[in-house]
CSV table of C-alpha atoms and ligand atoms in Angstrom, one decimal:
chain,number,residue,atom,x,y,z
A,1,MET,CA,0.2,0.1,0.0
A,2,ASP,CA,1.4,3.0,-1.0
A,3,ASN,CA,-1.1,5.5,-0.4
A,4,TRP,CA,-2.8,5.4,3.1
A,5,LEU,CA,-4.5,8.7,2.7
A,6,GLU,CA,-6.7,7.6,0.0
A,7,TYR,CA,-7.4,4.8,1.8
A,8,PHE,CA,-8.5,5.8,5.1
A,9,LYS,CA,-10.2,8.7,3.0
A,10,GLN,CA,-12.5,6.2,1.4
A,11,GLN,CA,-13.0,4.7,4.9
A,12,THR,CA,-14.3,7.4,6.5
A,13,SER,CA,-18.0,6.3,7.1
A,14,GLN,CA,-16.6,3.5,8.6
A,15,LEU,CA,-14.5,5.3,11.2
A,16,LEU,CA,-17.0,7.7,12.0
A,17,GLN,CA,-19.8,4.8,12.5
A,18,GLN,CA,-17.0,3.0,14.9
A,19,LEU,CA,-16.7,6.7,16.9
A,20,GLU,CA,-20.2,6.8,17.2
A,21,THR,CA,-20.3,3.7,18.6
A,22,LEU,CA,-17.3,4.4,20.7
A,23,VAL,CA,-18.8,7.7,22.2
A,24,ARG,CA,-22.4,5.8,23.3
A,25,TYR,CA,-20.4,3.5,25.3
A,26,GLU,CA,-20.1,6.7,27.9
A,27,SER,CA,-17.3,6.0,30.2
A,28,PRO,CA,-16.7,8.6,32.9
A,29,THR,CA,-13.3,7.7,35.0
A,30,ASN,CA,-15.5,7.3,38.2
A,31,ASP,CA,-18.1,4.6,36.9
A,32,LYS,CA,-15.9,1.6,36.6
A,33,ALA,CA,-19.0,-0.3,35.6
A,34,ALA,CA,-19.6,1.8,32.8
A,35,VAL,CA,-16.0,1.8,31.6
A,36,ASP,CA,-15.8,-2.1,32.0
A,37,VAL,CA,-18.5,-2.4,29.4
A,38,LEU,CA,-16.5,-0.2,26.9
A,39,GLY,CA,-13.4,-2.1,27.9
A,40,ALA,CA,-14.7,-5.6,27.3
A,41,TYR,CA,-16.4,-4.2,23.7
A,42,LEU,CA,-12.8,-3.2,22.7
A,43,HIS,CA,-11.3,-6.5,24.3
A,44,THR,CA,-13.4,-8.1,21.8
A,45,GLN,CA,-12.1,-5.9,18.8
A,46,LEU,CA,-8.7,-6.8,19.7
A,47,GLU,CA,-9.0,-10.3,20.2
A,48,ALA,CA,-10.5,-10.4,16.8
A,49,MET,CA,-7.6,-8.4,15.5
A,50,GLY,CA,-5.0,-11.3,16.8
A,51,ALA,CA,-3.8,-9.5,19.9
A,52,LYS,CA,-2.3,-10.7,23.0
A,53,ILE,CA,-4.2,-9.3,25.8
A,54,THR,CA,-2.9,-8.8,29.2
A,55,LEU,CA,-5.6,-7.7,31.8
A,56,TYR,CA,-4.6,-5.5,34.5
A,57,PRO,CA,-8.0,-5.8,37.2
A,58,ARG,CA,-8.6,-2.6,38.8
A,59,ASP,CA,-10.6,-1.9,41.8
A,60,VAL,CA,-11.7,1.7,41.6
A,61,VAL,CA,-11.2,2.0,38.0
A,62,GLY,CA,-11.8,0.5,35.0
A,63,ASP,CA,-9.7,-2.8,34.1
A,64,ILE,CA,-6.7,-1.6,31.9
A,65,ARG,CA,-5.6,-3.5,28.9
A,66,LEU,CA,-2.3,-3.8,27.4
A,67,ALA,CA,-2.7,-5.6,23.6
A,68,LYS,CA,0.5,-6.9,21.6
A,69,TRP,CA,1.6,-7.6,18.0
A,70,GLY,CA,4.4,-9.0,17.0
A,71,ASP,CA,7.0,-10.8,18.5
A,72,ASP,CA,9.8,-9.8,21.1
A,73,THR,CA,12.5,-9.1,18.6
A,74,ALA,CA,12.8,-5.7,18.3
A,75,ALA,CA,11.8,-3.0,20.9
A,76,PRO,CA,8.0,-2.0,20.7
A,77,ILE,CA,6.1,0.9,19.9
A,78,LEU,CA,3.9,1.8,22.5
A,79,ILE,CA,0.7,3.3,22.1
A,80,LEU,CA,-1.0,5.2,24.7
A,81,CYS,CA,-5.1,5.6,24.6
A,82,HIS,CA,-7.1,6.4,27.9
A,83,ILE,CA,-11.0,4.8,27.4
A,84,ASP,CA,-12.2,7.0,30.1
A,85,THR,CA,-14.0,10.3,29.9
A,86,VAL,CA,-14.9,13.5,31.7
A,87,TRP,CA,-18.7,12.9,30.9
A,88,PRO,CA,-20.8,11.6,33.2
A,89,VAL,CA,-23.2,8.5,31.6
A,90,GLY,CA,-26.5,10.2,30.4
A,91,THR,CA,-24.4,13.3,28.9
A,92,ILE,CA,-25.3,11.6,25.4
A,93,ASN,CA,-28.8,12.9,26.2
A,94,THR,CA,-28.1,16.3,26.7
A,95,MET,CA,-25.1,16.8,24.5
A,96,PRO,CA,-26.1,14.7,21.7
A,97,ILE,CA,-23.6,12.9,18.9
A,98,LYS,CA,-24.1,15.8,16.0
A,99,ILE,CA,-22.9,15.1,12.7
A,100,THR,CA,-22.1,18.2,10.5
A,101,GLU,CA,-20.3,18.1,6.9
A,102,GLN,CA,-17.4,18.9,8.8
A,103,GLN,CA,-17.4,18.3,12.6
A,104,PHE,CA,-18.7,15.2,14.7
A,105,PHE,CA,-19.5,16.3,18.0
A,106,GLY,CA,-20.1,14.3,21.0
A,107,PRO,CA,-19.1,13.7,24.5
A,108,GLY,CA,-15.5,12.5,24.6
A,109,ALA,CA,-15.3,12.2,21.0
A,110,LEU,CA,-12.2,14.5,21.0
A,111,ASP,CA,-10.5,13.5,24.0
A,112,MET,CA,-10.0,10.5,23.0
A,113,LYS,CA,-12.5,8.3,21.2
A,114,ALA,CA,-11.3,9.4,18.1
A,115,GLY,CA,-7.9,8.5,19.1
A,116,ILE,CA,-8.6,4.7,20.0
A,117,VAL,CA,-11.0,4.7,16.2
A,118,ILE,CA,-7.8,5.7,14.7
A,119,THR,CA,-5.3,3.7,16.5
A,120,LEU,CA,-7.7,0.3,15.7
A,121,ALA,CA,-7.9,1.4,12.0
A,122,ALA,CA,-4.2,1.6,11.8
A,123,ILE,CA,-3.3,-1.5,13.2
A,124,GLN,CA,-6.1,-3.2,10.9
A,125,ALA,CA,-4.9,-1.6,7.9
A,126,LEU,CA,-1.1,-3.0,8.6
A,127,GLN,CA,-2.2,-6.4,9.4
A,128,GLU,CA,-4.2,-6.4,6.3
A,129,TYR,CA,-1.6,-5.6,4.1
A,130,ASN,CA,0.7,-7.6,5.9
A,131,ALA,CA,3.1,-4.6,6.8
A,132,LEU,CA,3.3,-4.6,10.6
A,133,SER,CA,7.0,-4.6,10.4
A,134,ARG,CA,7.9,-4.6,14.3
A,135,PRO,CA,6.0,-5.1,17.8
A,136,ILE,CA,3.4,-2.8,18.4
A,137,TRP,CA,1.6,-2.2,22.1
A,138,LEU,CA,-1.2,-0.3,22.6
A,139,LEU,CA,-2.4,0.4,26.3
A,140,LEU,CA,-5.6,1.0,27.1
A,141,THR,CA,-6.0,3.1,30.4
A,142,THR,CA,-8.9,4.3,32.2
A,143,ASP,CA,-8.3,6.9,34.7
A,144,GLU,CA,-5.9,9.4,32.5
A,145,GLU,CA,-8.9,12.1,33.2
A,146,VAL,CA,-8.0,12.0,37.3
A,147,SER,CA,-4.2,11.7,36.8
A,148,SER,CA,-3.2,8.3,36.2
A,149,HIS,CA,-3.0,6.9,39.5
A,150,TYR,CA,-4.1,3.6,38.9
A,151,SER,CA,-1.9,3.2,35.5
A,152,ARG,CA,1.3,5.3,36.3
A,153,ALA,CA,3.3,2.6,37.4
A,154,ILE,CA,2.3,0.3,34.1
A,155,ILE,CA,2.8,2.8,31.4
A,156,GLU,CA,6.1,4.0,33.4
A,157,GLU,CA,7.4,0.0,33.4
A,158,LEU,CA,6.1,-0.4,29.4
A,159,ALA,CA,7.8,3.0,28.6
A,160,GLN,CA,11.3,1.8,29.6
A,161,LYS,CA,11.3,-0.9,27.0
A,162,ALA,CA,9.3,1.0,23.6
A,163,ALA,CA,11.7,2.3,21.0
A,164,LEU,CA,9.1,5.4,20.8
A,165,VAL,CA,6.0,6.2,22.5
A,166,LEU,CA,2.9,7.5,20.6
A,167,VAL,CA,-0.1,9.5,22.6
A,168,MET,CA,-3.3,9.7,20.7
A,169,GLU,CA,-4.3,12.6,22.9
A,170,PRO,CA,-6.2,15.2,20.4
A,171,ALA,CA,-3.8,17.2,17.7
A,172,GLY,CA,-2.9,20.6,18.1
A,173,GLU,CA,-4.0,23.6,15.8
A,174,TYR,CA,-3.4,22.9,12.0
A,175,GLU,CA,-3.0,19.4,13.2
A,176,ALA,CA,0.3,20.0,15.0
A,177,LEU,CA,2.1,17.2,17.3
A,178,LYS,CA,2.6,18.2,21.1
A,179,THR,CA,6.4,17.7,21.3
A,180,MET,CA,6.4,19.6,24.8
A,181,ARG,CA,4.2,19.4,27.6
A,182,LYS,CA,4.9,21.2,31.3
A,183,GLY,CA,5.5,19.4,34.2
A,184,HIS,CA,3.3,20.1,37.3
A,185,ALA,CA,3.9,20.5,41.0
A,186,ARG,CA,2.3,21.4,44.0
A,187,TYR,CA,3.1,22.4,47.5
A,188,THR,CA,1.2,23.3,50.8
A,189,ILE,CA,2.6,25.7,53.0
A,190,ARG,CA,1.3,25.4,56.5
A,191,THR,CA,2.3,28.8,59.0
A,192,GLU,CA,1.7,28.4,62.5
A,193,GLY,CA,1.5,31.6,64.7
A,194,LEU,CA,-0.3,32.1,67.8
A,195,ALA,CA,-3.8,33.3,68.8
A,196,ALA,CA,-4.6,36.3,70.9
A,197,HIS,CA,-7.8,38.6,71.5
A,198,ALA,CA,-7.6,41.3,68.7
A,199,GLY,CA,-9.0,43.9,70.9
A,200,ILE,CA,-7.2,43.0,74.0
A,201,ALA,CA,-3.7,41.8,73.5
A,202,PRO,CA,-3.1,41.7,69.9
A,203,GLU,CA,0.5,42.6,70.4
A,204,SER,CA,0.7,39.1,72.3
A,205,GLY,CA,-0.5,37.1,69.0
A,206,ILE,CA,1.5,36.1,66.2
A,207,ASN,CA,-0.3,36.5,62.8
A,208,ALA,CA,-0.1,33.6,60.7
A,209,ILE,CA,-2.2,35.4,57.5
A,210,VAL,CA,0.3,38.1,58.2
A,211,GLU,CA,3.2,36.0,57.8
A,212,SER,CA,1.3,33.9,54.6
A,213,ALA,CA,0.9,37.1,52.9
A,214,HIS,CA,4.8,37.8,53.1
A,215,GLN,CA,5.1,34.4,51.3
A,216,ILE,CA,2.3,34.7,48.8
A,217,LEU,CA,4.4,37.8,47.4
A,218,TYR,CA,7.7,35.6,47.5
A,219,LEU,CA,5.7,33.0,45.3
A,220,ASN,CA,4.4,35.6,43.0
A,221,ASN,CA,7.8,36.8,42.5
A,222,LEU,CA,8.6,33.2,41.1
A,223,ASN,CA,6.9,33.3,38.2
A,224,ASP,CA,8.9,33.5,34.7
A,225,LEU,CA,6.3,33.1,32.0
A,226,PRO,CA,8.5,34.1,29.3
A,227,LYS,CA,11.0,30.8,30.9
A,228,GLY,CA,7.8,28.9,30.9
A,229,ILE,CA,7.6,28.8,34.6
A,230,SER,CA,4.5,29.4,36.8
A,231,VAL,CA,3.7,30.0,40.3
A,232,SER,CA,0.5,30.3,41.1
A,233,VAL,CA,-1.3,30.7,44.7
A,234,THR,CA,-4.4,28.9,44.1
A,235,GLN,CA,-5.7,28.0,47.9
A,236,ILE,CA,-5.7,29.2,51.2
A,237,GLN,CA,-7.4,28.9,54.2
A,238,ALA,CA,-7.1,30.9,57.8
A,239,GLY,CA,-8.2,32.5,60.3
A,240,VAL,CA,-10.7,31.4,63.1
A,241,ALA,CA,-12.5,34.4,64.0
A,242,SER,CA,-13.1,37.9,63.3
A,243,ASN,CA,-11.7,39.0,66.6
A,244,VAL,CA,-9.0,36.7,66.7
A,245,ILE,CA,-5.4,36.6,65.6
A,246,PRO,CA,-5.1,33.6,63.2
A,247,PRO,CA,-3.2,31.2,65.0
A,248,LEU,CA,-2.9,29.0,61.7
A,249,SER,CA,-2.7,29.7,57.8
A,250,GLU,CA,-2.1,27.5,54.7
A,251,LEU,CA,-1.7,28.1,51.3
A,252,VAL,CA,-1.4,25.7,48.1
A,253,ALA,CA,1.2,26.6,45.3
A,254,ASP,CA,0.6,25.3,41.6
A,255,VAL,CA,3.6,25.3,39.6
A,256,ARG,CA,4.4,24.5,36.1
A,257,PHE,CA,7.6,24.4,34.2
A,258,ALA,CA,9.7,23.1,31.0
A,259,SER,CA,12.3,21.4,32.3
A,260,MET,CA,13.5,19.5,35.1
A,261,GLU,CA,16.1,22.1,36.0
A,262,HIS,CA,13.5,24.8,36.3
A,263,PHE,CA,11.7,22.6,38.6
A,264,ASN,CA,15.0,22.2,40.8
A,265,GLU,CA,15.2,26.0,41.0
A,266,ILE,CA,11.6,26.5,41.9
A,267,ASP,CA,11.6,23.6,44.3
A,268,ARG,CA,14.9,25.1,46.1
A,269,ALA,CA,13.4,28.7,46.2
A,270,ILE,CA,9.8,27.8,47.7
A,271,HIS,CA,12.1,25.8,50.2
A,272,ASP,CA,14.4,28.4,51.1
A,273,ILE,CA,11.1,30.3,52.4
A,274,ILE,CA,12.1,31.4,56.0
A,275,PRO,CA,9.5,33.0,58.1
A,276,THR,CA,9.1,37.1,58.2
A,277,VAL,CA,6.9,37.2,61.0
A,278,LEU,CA,8.9,36.9,64.3
A,279,GLY,CA,7.9,33.5,65.8
A,280,ALA,CA,5.9,31.9,63.4
A,281,LYS,CA,6.7,28.6,62.3
A,282,ILE,CA,6.5,27.2,58.7
A,283,SER,CA,6.2,24.0,57.0
A,284,ILE,CA,6.4,22.9,53.5
A,285,GLU,CA,4.9,20.2,52.0
A,286,GLY,CA,4.4,18.4,48.6
A,287,GLY,CA,6.7,18.7,45.3
A,288,LEU,CA,6.9,17.0,42.1
A,289,LEU,CA,3.7,15.7,40.6
A,290,ARG,CA,4.5,15.0,37.3
A,291,PRO,CA,7.8,15.6,35.3
A,292,PRO,CA,7.9,17.8,32.1
A,293,MET,CA,8.0,15.8,28.6
A,294,GLU,CA,10.9,17.9,27.5
A,295,ARG,CA,11.6,18.8,24.0
A,296,ASP,CA,15.2,17.4,24.2
A,297,GLN,CA,17.2,15.8,21.3
A,298,ARG,CA,15.5,12.6,21.2
A,299,ILE,CA,11.9,14.1,21.1
A,300,LEU,CA,13.2,16.4,18.4
A,301,ASN,CA,14.7,13.9,16.4
A,302,ALA,CA,11.3,11.6,16.8
A,303,PHE,CA,9.5,14.6,15.6
A,304,LYS,CA,11.5,15.4,12.7
A,305,GLN,CA,11.7,11.7,11.6
A,306,ALA,CA,7.3,11.9,12.1
A,307,LYS,CA,7.6,15.1,9.9
A,308,SER,CA,9.3,13.7,7.0
A,309,ILE,CA,7.0,10.5,7.0
A,310,ALA,CA,4.2,12.8,7.3
A,311,GLU,CA,6.1,14.9,3.9
A,312,GLN,CA,6.0,11.9,1.7
A,313,MET,CA,1.9,11.3,2.4
A,314,GLY,CA,1.6,15.2,1.0
A,315,MET,CA,0.7,16.4,4.6
A,316,ASN,CA,2.8,19.3,6.5
A,317,ILE,CA,2.8,18.8,10.2
A,318,GLY,CA,4.2,21.5,12.8
A,319,GLU,CA,5.0,21.1,16.5
A,320,THR,CA,3.2,23.0,19.6
A,321,PHE,CA,3.5,22.4,23.3
A,322,THR,CA,0.6,23.0,26.2
A,323,GLY,CA,0.8,23.4,29.4
A,324,GLY,CA,-1.6,20.6,30.1
A,325,ILE,CA,-0.7,17.4,31.0
A,326,SER,CA,-1.2,14.1,29.7
A,327,ASP,CA,0.4,10.3,30.2
A,328,GLY,CA,3.4,11.5,27.8
A,329,ASN,CA,4.6,13.4,30.7
A,330,LEU,CA,4.9,9.8,32.1
A,331,THR,CA,7.0,8.4,29.6
A,332,ALA,CA,8.8,11.2,28.3
A,333,PRO,CA,11.7,10.7,30.7
A,334,PHE,CA,12.1,6.7,29.6
A,335,ALA,CA,11.3,7.0,25.8
A,336,PRO,CA,11.2,9.5,23.2
A,337,THR,CA,7.3,10.6,23.1
A,338,LEU,CA,5.1,12.1,20.6
A,339,ASP,CA,2.0,13.4,21.8
A,340,GLY,CA,-1.2,14.7,20.1
A,341,LEU,CA,-1.3,11.7,17.3
A,342,GLY,CA,-5.1,12.1,17.6
A,343,PRO,CA,-7.2,14.2,15.4
A,344,GLU,CA,-7.6,17.9,15.3
A,345,GLY,CA,-10.9,19.4,16.7
A,346,ALA,CA,-11.7,21.6,19.5
A,347,GLY,CA,-13.9,22.1,22.6
A,348,GLN,CA,-11.7,19.2,25.1
A,349,HIS,CA,-13.9,18.7,28.2
A,350,ALA,CA,-16.2,21.8,26.8
A,351,ALA,CA,-20.0,21.6,25.6
A,352,HIS,CA,-19.1,22.0,22.1
A,353,GLU,CA,-16.3,19.3,22.2
A,354,HIS,CA,-15.8,18.2,18.5
A,355,VAL,CA,-13.7,16.4,16.0
A,356,LEU,CA,-12.9,17.9,12.7
A,357,ILE,CA,-14.0,15.0,10.4
A,358,ARG,CA,-11.3,15.5,7.7
A,359,SER,CA,-8.4,15.2,10.2
A,360,ILE,CA,-9.5,11.6,11.2
A,361,PRO,CA,-8.6,9.6,7.4
A,362,ARG,CA,-5.2,12.1,7.7
A,363,ARG,CA,-4.3,11.0,11.2
A,364,ALA,CA,-5.4,7.2,10.7
A,365,ALA,CA,-2.7,7.4,7.3
A,366,LEU,CA,0.0,9.5,9.8
A,367,LEU,CA,-0.1,6.9,12.6
A,368,THR,CA,-0.1,3.6,10.2
A,369,ALA,CA,2.9,5.1,7.9
A,370,ILE,CA,4.6,6.1,11.5
A,371,LEU,CA,4.2,2.3,12.4
A,372,GLN,CA,5.1,1.0,9.0
A,373,ASN,CA,8.1,3.1,8.6
A,374,TRP,CA,9.8,3.9,12.2
A,375,GLN,CA,13.5,3.9,12.2
A,376,ASP,CA,15.0,3.9,15.6
A,377,ALA,CA,18.0,6.0,16.7
A,378,THR,CA,21.2,4.5,16.2
A,379,PRO,CA,23.0,4.8,19.7
B,401,LIG,ZN1,-7.2,12.9,27.0
């Protein structure tokens, strides 16, 4: 097959039909039973495609599945899809599927059921043309929308064995691939002061709110948006009554950064905080939640190769970055990772969530060609 684009364009209506089926299986992360119904449906499909399936049962969220094709002679390409969505069961009634000339609307269509459709179509096409040239692993997780607590260890373990990780999250604008995602850290800073009557003996108290105020301005000064660093104080809790010098105060800071080097700088600066108000005591908890997907040389090389594969099909793809997080943040420390392999659309997690229909066959063609032609970097 030398024209995957044409091949998938001719399949557009089947691809949309499959997308409709997956959207109708509503699968909010916190509804294990619903997610497992979709999981079982996909299990049957994967089995029919000759996959070797490993099931990872989960108590709280839906069961996780790993589907493998090919032998163990080469390092696999690992494809990440999550089958959970942010939409509760029943959303399909208030936000029904709507197909216009250019768009497919529906809860979870863009994030990321269209990505699942594309992945299955790509692997099926390669099988049909006997063009599966290396092992492919497909991991279907069930808790991406709530930070992948129950899948993180599996994702990280598989990434260490992979030659390349492809994340089927939606594309950027103009079908750009995502080559950089910021990392995420969170800190809770607790201040202990001393209560006192605000009228009778204010001078004998230690005002925890005033101490927090100093910290807030200090934290705010750590912002460096041109460098991609944001430090946002997002929550504060303090005070017991209007006439009491507050003995306790607790604030939360959300931190985003583009590199681990920047994270280390900010982490040090936060741990350097010393009390300004005499007698106040502070304790700092928290730290790194997710490393950044750093746009390092490995990712840059992977992007260049994907771009050149796309060019051979007459497609021009760019790259973009985002402050949002995906499972690509977890794999990037271990394997070159390309994210945003899914189709273009808009309205992720919003009422106007939709996929651009023309993007579906284009992305299926791109994924298929990458899986077929990928050359590992020579060490
Ligand atoms: Zn997603």
